[in-house]
PDB file of C-alpha atoms in Angstrom:
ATOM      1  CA  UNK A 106     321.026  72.219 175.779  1.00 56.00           C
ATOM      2  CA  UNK A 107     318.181  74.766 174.429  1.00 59.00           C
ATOM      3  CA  UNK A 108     320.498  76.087 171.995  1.00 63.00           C
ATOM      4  CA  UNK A 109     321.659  72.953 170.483  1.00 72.00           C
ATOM      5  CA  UNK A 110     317.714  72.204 170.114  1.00 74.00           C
ATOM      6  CA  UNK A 111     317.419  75.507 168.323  1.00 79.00           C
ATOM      7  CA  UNK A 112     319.742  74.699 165.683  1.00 86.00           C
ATOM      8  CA  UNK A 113     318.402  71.280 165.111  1.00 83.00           C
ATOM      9  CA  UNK A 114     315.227  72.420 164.988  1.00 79.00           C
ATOM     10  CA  UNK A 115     315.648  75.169 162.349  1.00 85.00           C
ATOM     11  CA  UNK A 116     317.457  72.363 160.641  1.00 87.00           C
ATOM     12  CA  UNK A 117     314.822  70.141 160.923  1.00 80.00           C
ATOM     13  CA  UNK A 118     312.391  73.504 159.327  1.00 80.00           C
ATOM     14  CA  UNK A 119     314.941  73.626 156.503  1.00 83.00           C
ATOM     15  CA  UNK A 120     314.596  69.798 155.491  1.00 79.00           C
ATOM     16  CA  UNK A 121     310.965  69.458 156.374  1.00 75.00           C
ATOM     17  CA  UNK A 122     310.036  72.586 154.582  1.00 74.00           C
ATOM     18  CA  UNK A 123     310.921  70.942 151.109  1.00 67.00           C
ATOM     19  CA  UNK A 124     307.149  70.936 149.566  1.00 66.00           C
ATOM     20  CA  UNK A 125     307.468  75.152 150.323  1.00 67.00           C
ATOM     21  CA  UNK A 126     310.740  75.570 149.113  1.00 68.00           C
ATOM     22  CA  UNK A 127     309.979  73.576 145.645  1.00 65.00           C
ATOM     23  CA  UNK A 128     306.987  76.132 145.466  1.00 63.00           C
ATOM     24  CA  UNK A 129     309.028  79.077 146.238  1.00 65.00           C
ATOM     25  CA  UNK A 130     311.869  78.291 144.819  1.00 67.00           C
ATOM     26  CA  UNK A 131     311.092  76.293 141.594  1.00 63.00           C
ATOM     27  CA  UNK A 132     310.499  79.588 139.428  1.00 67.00           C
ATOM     28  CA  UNK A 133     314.145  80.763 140.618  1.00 72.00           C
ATOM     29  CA  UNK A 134     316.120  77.438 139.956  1.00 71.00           C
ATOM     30  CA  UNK A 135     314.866  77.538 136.744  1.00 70.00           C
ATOM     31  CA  UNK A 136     316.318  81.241 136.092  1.00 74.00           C
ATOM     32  CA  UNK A 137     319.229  80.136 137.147  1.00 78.00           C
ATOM     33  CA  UNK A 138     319.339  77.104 134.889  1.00 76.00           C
ATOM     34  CA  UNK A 139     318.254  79.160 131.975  1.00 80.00           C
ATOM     35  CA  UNK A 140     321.422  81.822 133.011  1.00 83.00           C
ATOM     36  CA  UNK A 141     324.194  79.355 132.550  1.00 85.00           C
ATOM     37  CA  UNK A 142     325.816  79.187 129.704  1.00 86.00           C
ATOM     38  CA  UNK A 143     325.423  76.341 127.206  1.00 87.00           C
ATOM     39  CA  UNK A 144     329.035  75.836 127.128  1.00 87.00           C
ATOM     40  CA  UNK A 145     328.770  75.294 130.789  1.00 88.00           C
ATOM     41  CA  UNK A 146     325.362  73.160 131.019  1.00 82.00           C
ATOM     42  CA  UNK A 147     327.139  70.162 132.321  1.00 82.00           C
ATOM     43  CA  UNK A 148     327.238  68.221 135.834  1.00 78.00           C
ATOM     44  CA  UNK A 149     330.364  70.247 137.118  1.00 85.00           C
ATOM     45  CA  UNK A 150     329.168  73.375 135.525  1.00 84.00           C
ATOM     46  CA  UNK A 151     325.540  73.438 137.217  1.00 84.00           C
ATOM     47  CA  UNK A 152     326.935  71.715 140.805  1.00 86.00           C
ATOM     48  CA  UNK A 153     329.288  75.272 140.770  1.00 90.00           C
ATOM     49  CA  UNK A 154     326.612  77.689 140.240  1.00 90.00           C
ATOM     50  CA  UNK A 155     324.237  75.714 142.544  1.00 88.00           C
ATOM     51  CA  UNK A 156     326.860  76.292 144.891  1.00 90.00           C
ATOM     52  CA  UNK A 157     327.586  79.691 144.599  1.00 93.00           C
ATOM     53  CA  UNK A 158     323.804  80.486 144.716  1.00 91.00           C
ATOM     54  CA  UNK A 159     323.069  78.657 147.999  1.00 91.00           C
ATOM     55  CA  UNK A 160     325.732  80.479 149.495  1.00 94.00           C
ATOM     56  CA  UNK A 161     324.396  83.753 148.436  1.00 94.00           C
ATOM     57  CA  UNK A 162     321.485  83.010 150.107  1.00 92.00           C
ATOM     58  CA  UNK A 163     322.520  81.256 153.301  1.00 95.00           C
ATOM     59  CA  UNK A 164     325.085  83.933 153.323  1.00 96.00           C
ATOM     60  CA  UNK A 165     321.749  86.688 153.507  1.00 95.00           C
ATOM     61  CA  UNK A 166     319.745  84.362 156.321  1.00 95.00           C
ATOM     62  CA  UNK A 167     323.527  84.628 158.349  1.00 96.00           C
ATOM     63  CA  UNK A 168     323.184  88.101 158.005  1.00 96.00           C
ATOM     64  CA  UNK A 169     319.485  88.416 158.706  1.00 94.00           C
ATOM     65  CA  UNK A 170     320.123  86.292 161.702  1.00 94.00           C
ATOM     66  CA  UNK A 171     323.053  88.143 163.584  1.00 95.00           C
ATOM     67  CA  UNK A 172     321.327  91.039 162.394  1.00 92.00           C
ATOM     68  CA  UNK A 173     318.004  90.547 164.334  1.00 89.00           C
ATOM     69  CA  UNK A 174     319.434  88.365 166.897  1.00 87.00           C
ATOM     70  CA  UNK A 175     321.749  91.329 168.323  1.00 85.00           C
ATOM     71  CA  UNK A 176     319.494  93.877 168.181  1.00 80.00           C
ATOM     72  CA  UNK A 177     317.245  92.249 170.294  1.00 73.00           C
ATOM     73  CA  UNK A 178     320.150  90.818 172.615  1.00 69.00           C
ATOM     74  CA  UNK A 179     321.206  94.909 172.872  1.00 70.00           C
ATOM     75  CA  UNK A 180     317.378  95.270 174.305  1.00 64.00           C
ATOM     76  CA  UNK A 181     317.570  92.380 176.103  1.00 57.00           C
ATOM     77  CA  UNK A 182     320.533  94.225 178.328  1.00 56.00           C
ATOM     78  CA  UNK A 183     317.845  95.975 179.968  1.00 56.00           C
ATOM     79  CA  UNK A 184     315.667  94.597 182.785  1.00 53.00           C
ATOM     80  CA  UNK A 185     312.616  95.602 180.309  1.00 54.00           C
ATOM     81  CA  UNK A 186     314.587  94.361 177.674  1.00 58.00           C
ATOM     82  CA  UNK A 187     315.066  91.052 179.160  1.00 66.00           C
ATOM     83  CA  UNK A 188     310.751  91.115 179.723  1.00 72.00           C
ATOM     84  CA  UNK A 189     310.296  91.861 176.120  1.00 70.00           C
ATOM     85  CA  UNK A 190     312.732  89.203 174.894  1.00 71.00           C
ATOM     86  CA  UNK A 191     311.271  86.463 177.548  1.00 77.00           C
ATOM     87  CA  UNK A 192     307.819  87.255 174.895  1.00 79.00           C
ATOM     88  CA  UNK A 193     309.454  87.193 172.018  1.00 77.00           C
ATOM     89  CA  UNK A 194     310.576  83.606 172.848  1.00 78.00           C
ATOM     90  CA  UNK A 195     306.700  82.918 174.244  1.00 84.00           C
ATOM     91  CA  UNK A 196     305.758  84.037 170.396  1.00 84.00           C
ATOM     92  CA  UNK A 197     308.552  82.419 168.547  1.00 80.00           C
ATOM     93  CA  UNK A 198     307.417  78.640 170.197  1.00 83.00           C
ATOM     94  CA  UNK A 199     303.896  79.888 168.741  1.00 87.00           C
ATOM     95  CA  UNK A 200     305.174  80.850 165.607  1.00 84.00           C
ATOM     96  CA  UNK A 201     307.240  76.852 165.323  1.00 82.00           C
ATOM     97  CA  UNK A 202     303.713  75.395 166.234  1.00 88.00           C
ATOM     98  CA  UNK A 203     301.682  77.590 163.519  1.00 87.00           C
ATOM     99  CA  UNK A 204     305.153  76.575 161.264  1.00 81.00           C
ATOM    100  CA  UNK A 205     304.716  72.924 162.068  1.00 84.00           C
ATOM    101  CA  UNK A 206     300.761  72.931 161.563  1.00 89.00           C
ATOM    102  CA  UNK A 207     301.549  74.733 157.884  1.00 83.00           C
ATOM    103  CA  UNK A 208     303.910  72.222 157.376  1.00 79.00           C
ATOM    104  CA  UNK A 209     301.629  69.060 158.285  1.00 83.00           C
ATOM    105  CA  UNK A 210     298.977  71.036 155.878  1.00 83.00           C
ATOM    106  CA  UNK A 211     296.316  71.799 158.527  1.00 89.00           C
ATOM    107  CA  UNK A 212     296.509  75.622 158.671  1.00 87.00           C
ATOM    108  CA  UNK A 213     297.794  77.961 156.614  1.00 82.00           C
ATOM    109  CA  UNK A 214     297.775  81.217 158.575  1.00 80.00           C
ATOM    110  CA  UNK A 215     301.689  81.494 157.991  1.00 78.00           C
ATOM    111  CA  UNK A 216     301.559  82.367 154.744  1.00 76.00           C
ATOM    112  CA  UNK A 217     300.137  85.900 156.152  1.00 77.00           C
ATOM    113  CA  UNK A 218     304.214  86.721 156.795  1.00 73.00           C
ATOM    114  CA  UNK A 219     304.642  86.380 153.015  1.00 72.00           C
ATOM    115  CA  UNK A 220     301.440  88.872 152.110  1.00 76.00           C
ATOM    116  CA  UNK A 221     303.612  91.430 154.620  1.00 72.00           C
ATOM    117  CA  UNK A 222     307.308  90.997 153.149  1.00 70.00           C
ATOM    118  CA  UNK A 223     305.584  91.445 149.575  1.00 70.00           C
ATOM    119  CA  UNK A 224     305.554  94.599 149.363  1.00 74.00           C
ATOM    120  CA  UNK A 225     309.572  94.864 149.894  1.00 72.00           C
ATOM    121  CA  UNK A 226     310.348  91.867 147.071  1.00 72.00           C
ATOM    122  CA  UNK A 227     309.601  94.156 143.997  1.00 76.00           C
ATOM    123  CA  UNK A 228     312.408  96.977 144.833  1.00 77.00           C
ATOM    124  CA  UNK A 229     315.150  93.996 145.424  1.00 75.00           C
ATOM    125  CA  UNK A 230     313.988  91.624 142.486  1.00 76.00           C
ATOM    126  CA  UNK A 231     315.067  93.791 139.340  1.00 81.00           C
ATOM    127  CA  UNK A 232     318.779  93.899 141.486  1.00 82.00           C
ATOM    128  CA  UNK A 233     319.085  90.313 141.370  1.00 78.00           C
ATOM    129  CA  UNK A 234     318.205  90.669 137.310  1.00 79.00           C
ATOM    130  CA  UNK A 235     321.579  92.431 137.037  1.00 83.00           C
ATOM    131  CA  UNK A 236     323.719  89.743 137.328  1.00 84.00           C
ATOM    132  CA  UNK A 237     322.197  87.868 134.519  1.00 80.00           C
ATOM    133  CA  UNK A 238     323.309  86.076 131.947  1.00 81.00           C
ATOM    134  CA  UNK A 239     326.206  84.553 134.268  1.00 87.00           C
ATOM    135  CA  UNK A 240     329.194  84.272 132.636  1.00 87.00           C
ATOM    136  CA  UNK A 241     331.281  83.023 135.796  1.00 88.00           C
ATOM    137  CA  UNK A 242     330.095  80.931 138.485  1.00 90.00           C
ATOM    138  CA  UNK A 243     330.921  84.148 140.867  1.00 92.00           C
ATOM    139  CA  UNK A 244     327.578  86.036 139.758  1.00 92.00           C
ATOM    140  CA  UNK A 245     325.326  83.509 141.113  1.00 91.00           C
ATOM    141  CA  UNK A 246     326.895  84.178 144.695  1.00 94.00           C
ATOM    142  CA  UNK A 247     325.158  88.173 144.611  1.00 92.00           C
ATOM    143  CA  UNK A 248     322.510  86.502 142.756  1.00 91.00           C
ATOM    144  CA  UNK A 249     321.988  84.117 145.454  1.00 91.00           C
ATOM    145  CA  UNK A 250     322.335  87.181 148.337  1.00 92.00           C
ATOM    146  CA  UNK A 251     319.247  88.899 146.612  1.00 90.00           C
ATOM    147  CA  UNK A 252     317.052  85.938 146.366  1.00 84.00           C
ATOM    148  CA  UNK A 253     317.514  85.299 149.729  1.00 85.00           C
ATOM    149  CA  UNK A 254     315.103  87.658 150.537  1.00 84.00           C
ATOM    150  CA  UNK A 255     312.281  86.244 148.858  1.00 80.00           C
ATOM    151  CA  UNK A 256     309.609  86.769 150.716  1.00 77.00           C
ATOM    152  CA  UNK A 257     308.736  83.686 152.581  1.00 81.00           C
ATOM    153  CA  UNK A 258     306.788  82.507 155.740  1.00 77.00           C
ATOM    154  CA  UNK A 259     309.604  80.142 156.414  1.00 80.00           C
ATOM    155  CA  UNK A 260     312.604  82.481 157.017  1.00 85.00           C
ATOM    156  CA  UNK A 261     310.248  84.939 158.498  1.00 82.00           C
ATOM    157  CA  UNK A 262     309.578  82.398 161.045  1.00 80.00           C
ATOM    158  CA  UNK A 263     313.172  81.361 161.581  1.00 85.00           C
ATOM    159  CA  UNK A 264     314.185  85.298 161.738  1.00 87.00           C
ATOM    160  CA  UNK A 265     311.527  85.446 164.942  1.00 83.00           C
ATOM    161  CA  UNK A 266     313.323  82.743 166.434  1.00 82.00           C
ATOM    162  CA  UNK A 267     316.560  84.201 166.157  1.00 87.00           C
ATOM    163  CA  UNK A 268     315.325  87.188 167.435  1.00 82.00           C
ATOM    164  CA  UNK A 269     315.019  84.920 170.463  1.00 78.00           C
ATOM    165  CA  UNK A 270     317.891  83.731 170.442  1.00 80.00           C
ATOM    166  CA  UNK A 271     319.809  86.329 172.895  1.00 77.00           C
ATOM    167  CA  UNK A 272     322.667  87.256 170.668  1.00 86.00           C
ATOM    168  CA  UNK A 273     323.972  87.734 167.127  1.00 91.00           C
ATOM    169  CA  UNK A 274     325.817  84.497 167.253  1.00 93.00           C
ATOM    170  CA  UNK A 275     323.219  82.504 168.175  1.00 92.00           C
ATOM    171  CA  UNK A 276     320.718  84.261 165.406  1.00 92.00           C
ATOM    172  CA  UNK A 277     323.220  83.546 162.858  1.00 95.00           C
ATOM    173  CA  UNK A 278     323.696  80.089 163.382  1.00 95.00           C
ATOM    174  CA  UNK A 279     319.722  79.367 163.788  1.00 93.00           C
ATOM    175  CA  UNK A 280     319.553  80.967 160.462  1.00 94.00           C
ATOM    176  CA  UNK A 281     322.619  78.889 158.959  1.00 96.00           C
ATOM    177  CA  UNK A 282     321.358  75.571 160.200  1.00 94.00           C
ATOM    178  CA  UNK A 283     318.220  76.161 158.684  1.00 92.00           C
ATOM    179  CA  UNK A 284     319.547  77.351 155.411  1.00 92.00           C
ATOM    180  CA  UNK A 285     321.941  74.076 155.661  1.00 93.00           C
ATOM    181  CA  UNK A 286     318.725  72.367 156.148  1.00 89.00           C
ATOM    182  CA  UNK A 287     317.259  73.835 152.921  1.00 86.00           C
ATOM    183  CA  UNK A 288     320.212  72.786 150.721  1.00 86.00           C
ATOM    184  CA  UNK A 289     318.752  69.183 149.418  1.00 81.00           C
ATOM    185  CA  UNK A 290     315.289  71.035 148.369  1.00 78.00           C
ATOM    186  CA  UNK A 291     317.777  73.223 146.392  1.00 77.00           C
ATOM    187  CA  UNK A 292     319.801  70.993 144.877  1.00 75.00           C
ATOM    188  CA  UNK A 293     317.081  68.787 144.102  1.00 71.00           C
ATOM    189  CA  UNK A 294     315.199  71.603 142.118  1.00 67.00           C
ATOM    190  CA  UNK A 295     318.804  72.553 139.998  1.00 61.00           C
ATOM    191  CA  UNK A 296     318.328  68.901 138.243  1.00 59.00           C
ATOM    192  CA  UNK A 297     321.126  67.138 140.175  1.00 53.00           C
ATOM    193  CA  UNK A 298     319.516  64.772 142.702  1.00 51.00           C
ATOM    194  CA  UNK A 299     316.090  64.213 141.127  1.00 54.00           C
ATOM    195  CA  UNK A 300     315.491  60.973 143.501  1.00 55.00           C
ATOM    196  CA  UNK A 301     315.944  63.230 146.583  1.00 56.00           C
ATOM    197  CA  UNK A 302     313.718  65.356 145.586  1.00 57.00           C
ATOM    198  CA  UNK A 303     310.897  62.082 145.556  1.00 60.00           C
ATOM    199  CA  UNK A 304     311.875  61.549 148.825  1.00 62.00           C
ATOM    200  CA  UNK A 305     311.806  64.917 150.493  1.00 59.00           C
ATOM    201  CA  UNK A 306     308.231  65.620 149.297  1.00 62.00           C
ATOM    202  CA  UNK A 307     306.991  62.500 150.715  1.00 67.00           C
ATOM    203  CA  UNK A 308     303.828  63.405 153.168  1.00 73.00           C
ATOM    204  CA  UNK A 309     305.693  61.188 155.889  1.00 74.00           C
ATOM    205  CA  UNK A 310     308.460  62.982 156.079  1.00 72.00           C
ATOM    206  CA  UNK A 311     307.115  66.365 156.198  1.00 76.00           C
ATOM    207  CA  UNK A 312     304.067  65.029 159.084  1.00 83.00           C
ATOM    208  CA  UNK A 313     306.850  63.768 160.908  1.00 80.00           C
ATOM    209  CA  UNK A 314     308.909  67.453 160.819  1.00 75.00           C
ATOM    210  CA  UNK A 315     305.590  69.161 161.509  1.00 81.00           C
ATOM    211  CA  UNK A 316     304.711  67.024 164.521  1.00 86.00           C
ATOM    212  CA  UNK A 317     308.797  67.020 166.154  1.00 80.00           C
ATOM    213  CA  UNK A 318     308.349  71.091 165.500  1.00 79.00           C
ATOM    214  CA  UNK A 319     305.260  71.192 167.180  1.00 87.00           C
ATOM    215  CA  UNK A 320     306.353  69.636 170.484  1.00 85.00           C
ATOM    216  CA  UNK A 321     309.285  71.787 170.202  1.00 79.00           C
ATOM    217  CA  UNK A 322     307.134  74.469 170.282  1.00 83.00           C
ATOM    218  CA  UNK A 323     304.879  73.631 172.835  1.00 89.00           C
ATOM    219  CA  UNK A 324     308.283  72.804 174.842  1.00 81.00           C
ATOM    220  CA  UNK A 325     309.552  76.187 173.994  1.00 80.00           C
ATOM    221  CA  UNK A 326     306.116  78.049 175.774  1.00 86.00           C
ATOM    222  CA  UNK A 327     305.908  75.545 178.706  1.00 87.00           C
ATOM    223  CA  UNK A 328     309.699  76.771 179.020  1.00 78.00           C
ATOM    224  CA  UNK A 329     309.072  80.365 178.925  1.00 77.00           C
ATOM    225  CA  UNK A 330     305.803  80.541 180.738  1.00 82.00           C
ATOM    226  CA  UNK A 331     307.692  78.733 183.580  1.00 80.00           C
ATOM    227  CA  UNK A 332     309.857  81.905 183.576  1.00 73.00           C
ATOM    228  CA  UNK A 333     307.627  84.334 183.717  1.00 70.00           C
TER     229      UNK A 333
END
């Protein structure tokens, strides 16, 4: 039951994170616009390099995720292990409640995680660079890999959770439902569903993510402080 919340709350993250992701994101989809070819500047020729982006990067939160997720679940093996993984989960449900109350717009003390993973972005962004101009809808999958770790307080927070998660398994699908949950945002910001992209910045919407993450949050701590 806990894990099937887990994945629909990072999906919930992904979709409710939209006003971040356009910020984030916007400078990106419009490098990768800029990279296609003319010849290939049509509906079908944007949808495949959209797609072959996004699964760059989902592909790099997967890999983040299993990455994180069994290292800790190798820790968590050991009875001290197991102590140190029961806090990690205490500070993941704080993490979703500091998420949820960046989210909402009423604090913005997450965005510290992207001050951290800043330093890191400037050796990985002139990689990405080498795969432009595309030619062939291929590049923008490595393309995609690279941006995926753009420093950002989202993914940060979803990596913590899947630290939680016990096992590699369980990290990577945390991260894959969230980057699934990303995907309108996305698509939205490559030009090819400009009405979603009204709707998925609409203040409801993300107050209604922020407060569902919240309780989940606040469910996640009464659940681990109950263990301890």
């Amino acid at each position: 039951m806990t894990a099937n919340l887990d994945l629909l709350g990072a999906l919930l993250v992904g979709l409710a994170g939209a006003g971040h992701c356009i910020g984030m994101c916007g400078g990106v989809s419009a490098a990768l616009s800029m990279a296609i070819p003319p010849a290939q500047q049509h509906f079908t020729g944007r949808l495949s390099y959209l797609l072959y982006y996004n699964l760059g990067r989902i592909l790099s939160y997967v890999m983040a995720g299993a990455l994180v997720g069994g290292l800790l679940a190798t820790t968590g093996e050991l009875g001290a292990g197991k102590q140190a993984l029961l806090y990690l989960r205490l500070f993941a449900g704080g993490l979703m409640i500091a998420l949820g109350l960046y989210l909402a717009g009423w604090w913005q003390g997450i965005l510290l995680l992207e001050r951290l993973g800043a330093r890191l972005w400037p050796r990985l962004r002139p990689l990405a660079g080498k795969f432009l101009p595309f030619r062939h809808p291929l590049q923008a999958l490595p393309f995609g890999m690279v941006w995926g770790w753009l420093p950002c307080g989202l993914v940060y927070s979803m990596l913590t959770w899947s630290a939680a998660a016990g096992s590699a398994t369980k990290g990577a699908l945390i991260m894959l439902c969230f980057g699934i949950g990303t995907l309108p945002t996305l698509f939205a910001l490559g030009g090819l569903a400009d009405r979603l992209r009204y709707w998925l910045t609409l203040r409801s919407l993300r107050l209604t993510g922020a407060l569902l993450l919240i309780a989940y949050g606040l469910h996640t701590l009464w659940v681990g402080l109950a263990s301890l």
